[in-house]
Tab-separated table of C-alpha atoms in Angstrom:
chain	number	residue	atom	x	y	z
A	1	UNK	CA	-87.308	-79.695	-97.748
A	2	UNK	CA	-89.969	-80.008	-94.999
A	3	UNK	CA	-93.368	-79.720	-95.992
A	4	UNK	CA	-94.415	-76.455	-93.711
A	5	UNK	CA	-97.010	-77.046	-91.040
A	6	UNK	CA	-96.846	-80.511	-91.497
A	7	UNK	CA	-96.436	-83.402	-89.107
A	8	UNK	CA	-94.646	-86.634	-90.350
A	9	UNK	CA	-92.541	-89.521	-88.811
A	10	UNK	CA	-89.450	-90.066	-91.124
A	11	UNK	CA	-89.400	-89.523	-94.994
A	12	UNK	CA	-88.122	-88.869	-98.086
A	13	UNK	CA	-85.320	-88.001	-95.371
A	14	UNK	CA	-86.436	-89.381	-93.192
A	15	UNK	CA	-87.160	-86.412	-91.137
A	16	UNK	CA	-89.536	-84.795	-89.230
A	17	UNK	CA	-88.153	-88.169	-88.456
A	18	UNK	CA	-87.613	-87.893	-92.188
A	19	UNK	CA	-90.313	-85.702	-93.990
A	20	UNK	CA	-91.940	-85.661	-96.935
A	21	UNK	CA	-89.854	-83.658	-99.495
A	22	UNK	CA	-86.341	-84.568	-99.105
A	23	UNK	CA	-83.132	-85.940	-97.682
A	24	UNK	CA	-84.131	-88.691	-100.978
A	25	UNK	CA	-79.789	-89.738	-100.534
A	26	UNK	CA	-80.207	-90.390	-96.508
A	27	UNK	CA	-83.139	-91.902	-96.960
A	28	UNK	CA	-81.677	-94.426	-99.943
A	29	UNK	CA	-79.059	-95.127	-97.614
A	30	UNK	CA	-81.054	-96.734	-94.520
A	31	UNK	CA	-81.684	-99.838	-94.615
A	32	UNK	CA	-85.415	-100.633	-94.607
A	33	UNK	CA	-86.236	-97.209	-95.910
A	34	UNK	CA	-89.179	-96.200	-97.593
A	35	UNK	CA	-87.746	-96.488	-101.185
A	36	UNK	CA	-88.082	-99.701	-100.808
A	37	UNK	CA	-91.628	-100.759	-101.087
A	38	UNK	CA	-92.976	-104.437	-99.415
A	39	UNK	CA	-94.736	-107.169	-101.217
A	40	UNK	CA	-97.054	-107.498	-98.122
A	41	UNK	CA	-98.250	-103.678	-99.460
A	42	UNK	CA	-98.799	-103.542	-103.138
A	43	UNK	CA	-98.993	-100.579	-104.865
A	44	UNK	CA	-103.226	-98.863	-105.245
A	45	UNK	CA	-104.116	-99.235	-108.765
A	46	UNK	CA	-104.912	-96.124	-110.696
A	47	UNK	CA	-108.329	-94.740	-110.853
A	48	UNK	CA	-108.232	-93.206	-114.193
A	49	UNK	CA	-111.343	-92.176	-114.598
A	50	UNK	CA	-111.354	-90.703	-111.265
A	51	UNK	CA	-108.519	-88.769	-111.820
A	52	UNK	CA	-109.069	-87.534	-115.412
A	53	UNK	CA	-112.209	-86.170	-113.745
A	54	UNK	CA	-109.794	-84.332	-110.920
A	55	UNK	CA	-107.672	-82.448	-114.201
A	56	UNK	CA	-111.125	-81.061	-115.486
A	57	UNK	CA	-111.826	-79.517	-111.481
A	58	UNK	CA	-108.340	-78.784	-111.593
A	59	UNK	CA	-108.156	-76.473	-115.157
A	60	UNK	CA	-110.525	-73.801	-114.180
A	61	UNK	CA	-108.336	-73.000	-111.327
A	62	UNK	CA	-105.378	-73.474	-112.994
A	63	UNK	CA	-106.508	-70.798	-115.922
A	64	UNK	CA	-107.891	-68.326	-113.549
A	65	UNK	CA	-104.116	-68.861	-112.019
A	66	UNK	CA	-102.882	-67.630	-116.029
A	67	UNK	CA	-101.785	-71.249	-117.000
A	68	UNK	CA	-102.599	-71.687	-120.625
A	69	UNK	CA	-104.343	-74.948	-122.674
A	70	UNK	CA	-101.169	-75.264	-124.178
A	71	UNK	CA	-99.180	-75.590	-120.665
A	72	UNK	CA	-101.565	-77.857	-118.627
A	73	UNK	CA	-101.975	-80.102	-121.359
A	74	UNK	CA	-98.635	-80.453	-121.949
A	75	UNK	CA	-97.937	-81.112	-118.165
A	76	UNK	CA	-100.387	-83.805	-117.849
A	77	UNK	CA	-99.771	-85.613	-121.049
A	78	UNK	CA	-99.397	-88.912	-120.282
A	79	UNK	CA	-100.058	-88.739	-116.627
A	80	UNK	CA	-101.823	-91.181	-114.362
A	81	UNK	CA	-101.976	-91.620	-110.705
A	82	UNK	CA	-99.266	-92.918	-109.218
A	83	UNK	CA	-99.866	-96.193	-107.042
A	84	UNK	CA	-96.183	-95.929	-105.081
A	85	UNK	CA	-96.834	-92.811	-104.011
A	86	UNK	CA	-100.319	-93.679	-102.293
A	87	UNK	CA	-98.614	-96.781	-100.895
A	88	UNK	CA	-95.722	-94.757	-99.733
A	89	UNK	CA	-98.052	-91.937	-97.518
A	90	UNK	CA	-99.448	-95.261	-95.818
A	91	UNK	CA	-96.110	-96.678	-94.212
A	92	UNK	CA	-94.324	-93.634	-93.118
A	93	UNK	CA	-95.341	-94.296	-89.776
A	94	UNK	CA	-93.457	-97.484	-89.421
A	95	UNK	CA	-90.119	-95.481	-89.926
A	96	UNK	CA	-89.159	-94.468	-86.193
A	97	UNK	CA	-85.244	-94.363	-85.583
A	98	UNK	CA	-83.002	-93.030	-82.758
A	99	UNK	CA	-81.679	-89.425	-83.376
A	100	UNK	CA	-77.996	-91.143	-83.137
A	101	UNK	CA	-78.975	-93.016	-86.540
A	102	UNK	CA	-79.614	-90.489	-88.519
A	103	UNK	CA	-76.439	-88.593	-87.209
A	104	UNK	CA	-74.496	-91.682	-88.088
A	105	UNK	CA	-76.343	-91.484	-91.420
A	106	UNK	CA	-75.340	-87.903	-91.882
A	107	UNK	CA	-71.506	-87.951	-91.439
A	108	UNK	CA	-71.147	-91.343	-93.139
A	109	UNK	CA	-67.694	-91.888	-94.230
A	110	UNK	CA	-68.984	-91.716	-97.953
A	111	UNK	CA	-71.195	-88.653	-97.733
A	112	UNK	CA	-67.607	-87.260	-95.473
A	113	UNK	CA	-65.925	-87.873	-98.765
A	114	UNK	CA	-68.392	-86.256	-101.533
A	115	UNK	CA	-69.073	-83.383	-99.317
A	116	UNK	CA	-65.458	-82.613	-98.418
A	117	UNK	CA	-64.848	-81.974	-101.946
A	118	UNK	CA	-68.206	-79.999	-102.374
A	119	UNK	CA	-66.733	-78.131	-99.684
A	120	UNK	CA	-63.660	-77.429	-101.613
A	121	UNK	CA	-65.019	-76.549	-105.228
A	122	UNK	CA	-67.930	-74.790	-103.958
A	123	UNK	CA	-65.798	-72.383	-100.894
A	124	UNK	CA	-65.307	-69.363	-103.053
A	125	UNK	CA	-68.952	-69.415	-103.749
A	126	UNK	CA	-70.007	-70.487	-100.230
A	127	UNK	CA	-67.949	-67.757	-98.797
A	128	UNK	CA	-69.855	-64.889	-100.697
A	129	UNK	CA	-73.323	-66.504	-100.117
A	130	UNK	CA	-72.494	-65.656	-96.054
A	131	UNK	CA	-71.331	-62.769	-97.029
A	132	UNK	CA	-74.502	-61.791	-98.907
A	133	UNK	CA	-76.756	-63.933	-97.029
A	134	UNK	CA	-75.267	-64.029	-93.267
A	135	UNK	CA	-76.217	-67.296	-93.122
A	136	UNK	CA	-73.295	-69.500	-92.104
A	137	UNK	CA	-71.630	-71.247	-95.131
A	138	UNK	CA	-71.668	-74.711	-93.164
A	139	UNK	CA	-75.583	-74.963	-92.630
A	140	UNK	CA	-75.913	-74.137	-96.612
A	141	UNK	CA	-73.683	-76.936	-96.886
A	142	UNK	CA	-75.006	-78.955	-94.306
A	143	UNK	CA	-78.714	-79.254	-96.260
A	144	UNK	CA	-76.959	-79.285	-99.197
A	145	UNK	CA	-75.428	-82.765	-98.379
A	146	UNK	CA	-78.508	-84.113	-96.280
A	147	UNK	CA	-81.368	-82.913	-99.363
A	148	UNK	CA	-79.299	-84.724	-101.751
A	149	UNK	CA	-75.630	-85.755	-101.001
A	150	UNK	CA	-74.329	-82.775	-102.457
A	151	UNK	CA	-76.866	-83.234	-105.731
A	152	UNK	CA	-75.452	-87.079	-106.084
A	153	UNK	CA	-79.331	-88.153	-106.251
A	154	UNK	CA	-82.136	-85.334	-106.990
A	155	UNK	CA	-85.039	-87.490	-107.113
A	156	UNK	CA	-86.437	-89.615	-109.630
A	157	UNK	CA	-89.753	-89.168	-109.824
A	158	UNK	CA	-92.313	-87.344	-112.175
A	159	UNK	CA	-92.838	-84.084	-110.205
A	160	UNK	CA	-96.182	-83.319	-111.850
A	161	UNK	CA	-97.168	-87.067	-111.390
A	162	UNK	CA	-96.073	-87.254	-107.715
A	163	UNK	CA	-97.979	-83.661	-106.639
A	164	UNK	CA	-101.235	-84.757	-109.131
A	165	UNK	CA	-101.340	-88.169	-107.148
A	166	UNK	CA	-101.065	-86.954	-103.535
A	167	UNK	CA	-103.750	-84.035	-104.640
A	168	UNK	CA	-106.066	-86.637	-106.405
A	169	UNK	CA	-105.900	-88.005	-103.407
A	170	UNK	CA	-106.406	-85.188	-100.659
A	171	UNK	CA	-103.603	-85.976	-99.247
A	172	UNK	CA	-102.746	-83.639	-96.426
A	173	UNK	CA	-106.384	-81.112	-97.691
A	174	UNK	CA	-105.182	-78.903	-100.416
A	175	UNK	CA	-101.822	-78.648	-99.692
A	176	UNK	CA	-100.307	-80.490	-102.367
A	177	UNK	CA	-102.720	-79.561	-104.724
A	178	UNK	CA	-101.790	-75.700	-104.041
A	179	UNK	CA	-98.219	-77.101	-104.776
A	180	UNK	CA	-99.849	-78.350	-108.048
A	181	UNK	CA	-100.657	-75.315	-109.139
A	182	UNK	CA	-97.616	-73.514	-107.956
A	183	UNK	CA	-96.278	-75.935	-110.125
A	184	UNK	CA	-97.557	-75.404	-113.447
A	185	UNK	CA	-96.673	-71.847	-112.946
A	186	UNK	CA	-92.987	-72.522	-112.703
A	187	UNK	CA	-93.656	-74.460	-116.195
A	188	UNK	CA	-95.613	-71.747	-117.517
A	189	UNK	CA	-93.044	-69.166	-116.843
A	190	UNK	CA	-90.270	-71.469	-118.347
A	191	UNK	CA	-87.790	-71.634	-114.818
A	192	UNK	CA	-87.212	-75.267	-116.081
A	193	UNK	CA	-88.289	-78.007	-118.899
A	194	UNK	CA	-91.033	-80.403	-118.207
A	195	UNK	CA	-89.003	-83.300	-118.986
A	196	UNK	CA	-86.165	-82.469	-116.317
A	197	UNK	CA	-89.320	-81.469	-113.616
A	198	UNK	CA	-88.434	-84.360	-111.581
A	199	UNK	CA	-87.703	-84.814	-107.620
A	200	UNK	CA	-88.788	-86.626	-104.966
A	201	UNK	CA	-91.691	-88.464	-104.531
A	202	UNK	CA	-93.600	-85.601	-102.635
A	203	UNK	CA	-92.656	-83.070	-105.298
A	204	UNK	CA	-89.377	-81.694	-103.672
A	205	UNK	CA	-87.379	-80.364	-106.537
A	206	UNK	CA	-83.348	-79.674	-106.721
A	207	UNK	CA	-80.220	-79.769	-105.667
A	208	UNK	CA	-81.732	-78.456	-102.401
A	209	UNK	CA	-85.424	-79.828	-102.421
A	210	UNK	CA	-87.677	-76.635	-102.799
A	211	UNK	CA	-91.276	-77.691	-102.767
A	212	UNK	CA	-93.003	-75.689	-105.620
A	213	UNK	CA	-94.289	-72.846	-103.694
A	214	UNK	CA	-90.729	-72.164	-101.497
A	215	UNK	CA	-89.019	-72.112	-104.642
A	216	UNK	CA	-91.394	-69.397	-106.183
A	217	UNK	CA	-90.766	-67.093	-103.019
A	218	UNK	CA	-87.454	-68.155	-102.250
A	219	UNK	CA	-85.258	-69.025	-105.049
A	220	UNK	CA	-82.763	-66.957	-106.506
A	221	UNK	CA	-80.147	-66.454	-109.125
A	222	UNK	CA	-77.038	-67.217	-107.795
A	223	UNK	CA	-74.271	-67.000	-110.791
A	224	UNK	CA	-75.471	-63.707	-112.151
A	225	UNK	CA	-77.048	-65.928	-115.825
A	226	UNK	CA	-80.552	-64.132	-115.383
A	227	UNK	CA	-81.971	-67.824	-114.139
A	228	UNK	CA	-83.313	-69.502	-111.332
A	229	UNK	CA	-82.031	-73.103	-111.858
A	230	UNK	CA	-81.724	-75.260	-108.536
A	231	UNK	CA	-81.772	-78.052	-110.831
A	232	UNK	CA	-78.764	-77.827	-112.935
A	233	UNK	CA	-76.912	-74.404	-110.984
A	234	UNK	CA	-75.026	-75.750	-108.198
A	235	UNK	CA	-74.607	-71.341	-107.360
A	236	UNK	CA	-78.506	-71.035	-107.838
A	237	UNK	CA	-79.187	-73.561	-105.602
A	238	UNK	CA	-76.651	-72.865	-102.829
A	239	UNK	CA	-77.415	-69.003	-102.920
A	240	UNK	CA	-81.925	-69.818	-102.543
A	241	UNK	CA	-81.068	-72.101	-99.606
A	242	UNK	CA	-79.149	-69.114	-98.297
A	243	UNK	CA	-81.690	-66.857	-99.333
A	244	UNK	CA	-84.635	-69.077	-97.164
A	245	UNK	CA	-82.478	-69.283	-94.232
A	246	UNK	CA	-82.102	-65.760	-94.424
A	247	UNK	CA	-85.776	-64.634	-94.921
A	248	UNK	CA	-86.499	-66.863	-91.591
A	249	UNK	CA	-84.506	-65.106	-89.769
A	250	UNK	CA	-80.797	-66.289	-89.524
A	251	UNK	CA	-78.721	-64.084	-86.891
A	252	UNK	CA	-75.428	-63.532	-88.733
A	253	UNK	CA	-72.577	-64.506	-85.898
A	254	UNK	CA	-74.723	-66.767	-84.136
A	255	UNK	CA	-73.857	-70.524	-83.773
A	256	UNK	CA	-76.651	-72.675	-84.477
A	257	UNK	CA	-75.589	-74.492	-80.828
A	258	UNK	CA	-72.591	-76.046	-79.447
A	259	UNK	CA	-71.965	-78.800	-76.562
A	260	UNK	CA	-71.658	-78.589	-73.396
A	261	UNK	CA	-70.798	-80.258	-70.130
A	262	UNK	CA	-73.494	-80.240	-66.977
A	263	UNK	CA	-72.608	-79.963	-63.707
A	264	UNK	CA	-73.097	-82.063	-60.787
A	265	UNK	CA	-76.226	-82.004	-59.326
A	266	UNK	CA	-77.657	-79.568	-61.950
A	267	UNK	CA	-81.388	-78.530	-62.097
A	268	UNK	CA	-82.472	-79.660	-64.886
A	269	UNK	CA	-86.336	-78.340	-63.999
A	270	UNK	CA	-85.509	-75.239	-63.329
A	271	UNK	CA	-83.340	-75.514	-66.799
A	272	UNK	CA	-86.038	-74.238	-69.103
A	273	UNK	CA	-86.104	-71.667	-71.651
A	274	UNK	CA	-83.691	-69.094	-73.849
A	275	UNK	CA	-81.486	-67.649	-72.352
A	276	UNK	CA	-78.108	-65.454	-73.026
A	277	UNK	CA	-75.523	-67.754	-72.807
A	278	UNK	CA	-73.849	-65.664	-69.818
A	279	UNK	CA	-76.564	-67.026	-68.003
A	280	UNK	CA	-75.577	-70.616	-68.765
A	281	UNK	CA	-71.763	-70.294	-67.761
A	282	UNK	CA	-73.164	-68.638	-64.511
A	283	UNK	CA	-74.903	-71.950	-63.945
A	284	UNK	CA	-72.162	-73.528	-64.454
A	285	UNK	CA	-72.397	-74.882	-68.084
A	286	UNK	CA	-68.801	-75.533	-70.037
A	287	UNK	CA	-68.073	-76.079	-73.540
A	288	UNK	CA	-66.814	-79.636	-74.225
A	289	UNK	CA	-63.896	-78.819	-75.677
A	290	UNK	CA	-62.466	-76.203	-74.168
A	291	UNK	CA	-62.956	-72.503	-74.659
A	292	UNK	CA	-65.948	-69.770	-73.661
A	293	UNK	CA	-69.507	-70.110	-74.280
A	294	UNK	CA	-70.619	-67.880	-77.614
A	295	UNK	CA	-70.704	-64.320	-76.713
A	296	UNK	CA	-73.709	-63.327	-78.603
A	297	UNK	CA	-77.454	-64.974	-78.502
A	298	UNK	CA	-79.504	-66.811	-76.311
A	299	UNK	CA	-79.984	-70.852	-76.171
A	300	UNK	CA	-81.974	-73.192	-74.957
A	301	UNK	CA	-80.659	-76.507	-73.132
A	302	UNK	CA	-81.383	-79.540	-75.501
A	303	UNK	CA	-80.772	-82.980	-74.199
A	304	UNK	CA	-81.599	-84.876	-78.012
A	305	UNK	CA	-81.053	-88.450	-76.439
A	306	UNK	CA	-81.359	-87.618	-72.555
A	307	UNK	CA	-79.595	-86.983	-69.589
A	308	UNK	CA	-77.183	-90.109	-70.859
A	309	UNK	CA	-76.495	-88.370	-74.159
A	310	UNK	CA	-74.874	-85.440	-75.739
A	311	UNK	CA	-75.711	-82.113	-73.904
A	312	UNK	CA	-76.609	-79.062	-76.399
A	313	UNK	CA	-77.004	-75.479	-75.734
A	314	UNK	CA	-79.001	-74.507	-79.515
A	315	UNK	CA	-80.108	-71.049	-80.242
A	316	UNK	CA	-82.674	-69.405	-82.613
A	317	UNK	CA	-80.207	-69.957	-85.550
A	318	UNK	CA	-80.780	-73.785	-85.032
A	319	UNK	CA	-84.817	-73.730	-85.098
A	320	UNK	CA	-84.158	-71.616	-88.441
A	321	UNK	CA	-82.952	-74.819	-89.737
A	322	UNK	CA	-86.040	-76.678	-88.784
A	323	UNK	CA	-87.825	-74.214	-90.921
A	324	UNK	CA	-86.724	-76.157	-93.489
A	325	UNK	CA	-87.429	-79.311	-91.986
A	326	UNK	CA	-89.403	-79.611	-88.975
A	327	UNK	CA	-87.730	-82.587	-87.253
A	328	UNK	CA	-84.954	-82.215	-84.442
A	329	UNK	CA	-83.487	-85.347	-86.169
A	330	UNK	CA	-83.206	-83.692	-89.317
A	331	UNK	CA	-81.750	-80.131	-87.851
A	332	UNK	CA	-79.218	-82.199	-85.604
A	333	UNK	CA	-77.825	-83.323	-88.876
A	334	UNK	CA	-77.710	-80.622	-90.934
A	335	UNK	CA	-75.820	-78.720	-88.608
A	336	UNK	CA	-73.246	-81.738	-87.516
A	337	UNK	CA	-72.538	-82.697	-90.998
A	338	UNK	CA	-71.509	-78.867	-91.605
A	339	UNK	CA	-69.504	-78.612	-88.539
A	340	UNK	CA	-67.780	-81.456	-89.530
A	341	UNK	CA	-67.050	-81.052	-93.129
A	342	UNK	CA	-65.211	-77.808	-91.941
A	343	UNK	CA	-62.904	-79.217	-89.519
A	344	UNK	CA	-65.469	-79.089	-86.122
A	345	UNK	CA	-65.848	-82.347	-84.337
A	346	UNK	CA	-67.247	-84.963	-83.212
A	347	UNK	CA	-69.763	-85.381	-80.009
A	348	UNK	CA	-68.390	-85.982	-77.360
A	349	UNK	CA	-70.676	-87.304	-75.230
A	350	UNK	CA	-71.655	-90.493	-76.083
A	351	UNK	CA	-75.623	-92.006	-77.378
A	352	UNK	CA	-77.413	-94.130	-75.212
A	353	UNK	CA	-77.562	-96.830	-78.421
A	354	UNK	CA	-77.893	-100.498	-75.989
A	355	UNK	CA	-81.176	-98.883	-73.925
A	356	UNK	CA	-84.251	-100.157	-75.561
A	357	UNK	CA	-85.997	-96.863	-76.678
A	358	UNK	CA	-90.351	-96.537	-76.199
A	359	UNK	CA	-92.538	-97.957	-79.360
A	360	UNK	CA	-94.661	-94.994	-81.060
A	361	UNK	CA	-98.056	-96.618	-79.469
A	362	UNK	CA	-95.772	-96.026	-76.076
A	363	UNK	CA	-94.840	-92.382	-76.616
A	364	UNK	CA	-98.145	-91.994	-77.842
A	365	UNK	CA	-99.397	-93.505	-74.163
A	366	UNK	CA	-97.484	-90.777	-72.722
A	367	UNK	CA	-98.930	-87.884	-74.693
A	368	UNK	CA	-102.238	-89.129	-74.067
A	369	UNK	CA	-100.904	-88.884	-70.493
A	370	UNK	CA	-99.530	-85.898	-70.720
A	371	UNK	CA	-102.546	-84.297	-71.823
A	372	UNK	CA	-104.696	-86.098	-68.694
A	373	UNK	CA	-102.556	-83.819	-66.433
A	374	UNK	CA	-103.402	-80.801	-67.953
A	375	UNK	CA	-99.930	-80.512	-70.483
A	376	UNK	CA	-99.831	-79.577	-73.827
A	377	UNK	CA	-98.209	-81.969	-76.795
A	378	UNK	CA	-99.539	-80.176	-79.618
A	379	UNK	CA	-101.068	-83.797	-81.642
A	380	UNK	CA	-100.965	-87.157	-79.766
A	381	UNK	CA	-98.999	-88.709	-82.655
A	382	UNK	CA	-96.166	-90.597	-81.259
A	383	UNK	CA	-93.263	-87.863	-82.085
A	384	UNK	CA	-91.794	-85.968	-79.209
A	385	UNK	CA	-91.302	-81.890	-80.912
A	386	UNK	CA	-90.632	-79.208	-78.869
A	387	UNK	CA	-93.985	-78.808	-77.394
A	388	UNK	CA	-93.896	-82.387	-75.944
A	389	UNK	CA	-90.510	-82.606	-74.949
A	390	UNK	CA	-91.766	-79.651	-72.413
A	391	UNK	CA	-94.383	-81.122	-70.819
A	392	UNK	CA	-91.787	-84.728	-70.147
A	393	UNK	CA	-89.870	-82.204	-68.499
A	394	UNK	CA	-92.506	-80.897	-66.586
A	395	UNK	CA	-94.062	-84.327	-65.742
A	396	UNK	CA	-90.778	-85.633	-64.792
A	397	UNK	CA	-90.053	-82.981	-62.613
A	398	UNK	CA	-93.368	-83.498	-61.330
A	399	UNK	CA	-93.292	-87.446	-60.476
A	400	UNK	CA	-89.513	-86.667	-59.170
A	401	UNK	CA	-87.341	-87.859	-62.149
A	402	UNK	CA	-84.402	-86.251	-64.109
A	403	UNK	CA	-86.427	-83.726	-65.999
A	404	UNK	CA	-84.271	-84.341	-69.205
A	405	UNK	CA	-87.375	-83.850	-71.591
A	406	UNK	CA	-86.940	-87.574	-73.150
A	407	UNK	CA	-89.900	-90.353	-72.624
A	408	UNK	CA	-88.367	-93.364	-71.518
A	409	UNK	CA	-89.754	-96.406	-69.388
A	410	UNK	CA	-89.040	-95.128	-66.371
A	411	UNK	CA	-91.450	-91.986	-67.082
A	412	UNK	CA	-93.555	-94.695	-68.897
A	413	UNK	CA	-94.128	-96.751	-65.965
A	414	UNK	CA	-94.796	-93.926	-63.377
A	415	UNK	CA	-97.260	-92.516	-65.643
A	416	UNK	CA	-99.101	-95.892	-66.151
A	417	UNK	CA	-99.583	-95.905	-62.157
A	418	UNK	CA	-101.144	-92.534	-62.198
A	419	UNK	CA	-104.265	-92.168	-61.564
């Protein structure tokens, strides 16, 4: 699961372009992922010292927080930073890759196979979580099979170790030492043994990858047992992931998008914003593949890959996903890979794979550009969110180009010649 508020290039998942607490099986899969560390970058060595002295700051805290002796020494038995981890928060910026890759990822022939027979064993208890819930049983199933290929890899490392590391280290402020704490409160309160605590490397726990703190407000019993185990309780984990989709606001009914065909000659500047869908047939929108628009909802137009790629109309439902993870990449995957699993198909349109895409010093050339002409891109950080993708609509429009809301080196160039 996405770390919330936070702003990454492609991890553990590679998403928000792989994020920091999950999508550990995806992320395995890709060649030249992050699991797999280079000799160029050796691991930092511990500072033991330093970070016994970080456990005596931490304990007062912890105890004012009701965690007993008996419970933070036992967690930290043993423990010393961990030098992967610190070399792992240095390289995710060198893990960039075109949305179509991590769709291809997503619907891999293999993870096709697992998750059509998740599917299968898990429908009775799929069907009730929507029925409970109202979230739709293919998006619980969908981050289901991108957190962890339908539980085939949960993460291997030390949970404790991996948030004590990243909070030794002030690694994003406080945030993962907050998740520390929240920690030693789910061992205090006995939701799970410290031996089986274990997850990814940025402490994302489960068969659906709850950081410490979502799975305190979120998680639930799903098979009735009086427990809370997303570790071991395929129904406990399927029913919280339901129950956070839910609690950010999942419209029951509501697709999370679908594709669509443009017309000729369409304005895409004049293309921005939700609206009802009745608004979008008037304009003349179609679904690729026959059939009305959704009845119910508004959408927004999203062009992932440009005006040479897949057309998408996606409604609130589908930023709901990105609550769980904040990248587009990520989202676009969840919600394909469910689709799919339960008989929806492919894209159509095809992905612009032979054009040679911008660098991240180049898209971070055109946010800095952006922000000369007066637009908002929330951080100049190389990633194109929803903020950006905006204001390369509204540039493009601007310098007279298809306002598609994707930097390429056509905007490139015409912003280089401004002034």
């Amino acid at each position: 699961m996405t770390l919330p508020d936070m702003t990454l290039p492609a991890m553990p998942r590679l998403f928000r372009s792989l994020i920091l607490a999950g999508s550990l099986a995806l992320l395995s899969a890709l060649p030249g992922s992050a699991t797999q560390p280079r000799a160029s970058a050796p691991a930092a060595q511990p500072d033991r010292a330093g970070f016994q002295a970080f456990l005596n700051r931490l304990w007062p805290d912890a105890q004012k927080q009701g965690i007993t002796r008996q419970t933070f020494d036992l967690a930290f038995r043993g423990v010393t930073p961990d030098g992967s981890i610190v070399a792992l928060t240095r390289k995710q910026s060198e893990f960039v890759r075109p949305i179509w890759s991590y769709i291809d990822s997503a619907i891999s022939a293999s993870r096709m196979e697992r998750g059509r027979a998740a599917a299968e064993q898990y429908a009775g208890t799929l069907a009730a979580l929507e029925r409970k819930y109202g979230v739709d049983r293919r998006v619980v199933l969908g981050v289901w099979g991108m957190e962890t290929n339908f539980g085939s890899f949960t993460g291997d490392k030390d949970v404790i170790r991996s948030l004590a590391t990243l909070a030794f280290k002030r690694y994003r402020d406080d945030f993962f030492r907050d998740e520390l704490l929240v920690a030693l409160r789910i061992l205090q309160d006995g939701h799970v043994e410290r031996s089986a605590m274990r997850g990814s490397w940025a402490g994302a726990m489960g068969q659906t990858q709850f950081m410490p703190s979502s799975f305190m407000k979120y998680a639930v019993d799903g098979n009735g047992d009086g427990a809370r185990d997303i570790w071991g309780t395929i129904p406990d984990a399927l029913a919280s992931t339901a129950n956070y989709l839910a609690s950010f606001g999942w419209e029951s009914g509501v697709p999370w998008g679908v594709e669509v065909r443009l017309p000729e000659r369409f304005n895409l500047a004049g293309a921005m914003g939700m609206h009802d869908f009745g608004k979008w047939s008037e304009a003349g929108l179609t679904r690729i593949g026959g059939g009305a628009l959704p009845r119910k909802g508004q959408a927004m137009l999203y062009l992932p890959a440009g005006i040479r790629g897949p057309a998408l109309l996606v409604t609130e439902n589908y930023r709901v996903i990105k609550k769980y993870n904040s990248s587009d990449a990520y989202a676009l995957g969840v919600a394909h890979l469910g689709d799919r699993l339960l008989g929806g198909a492919a894209f159509q349109a095809g992905w612009p794979r032979n054009e040679k895409r911008l660098t991240m010093d180049e898209v971070k050339h055109v946010q800095r550009k952006l922000v000369a002409m007066g637009l908002p891109v929330g951080k100049v950080d190389g990633r194109i969110g929803e903020i950006s993708r905006d204001s390369v609509r509204k540039a493009q429009a601007k310098l007279g180009l298809p306002a598609d809301g994707y930097p390429d080196h056509a905007l490139l160039a015409r912003l280089k010649k401004a002034p």
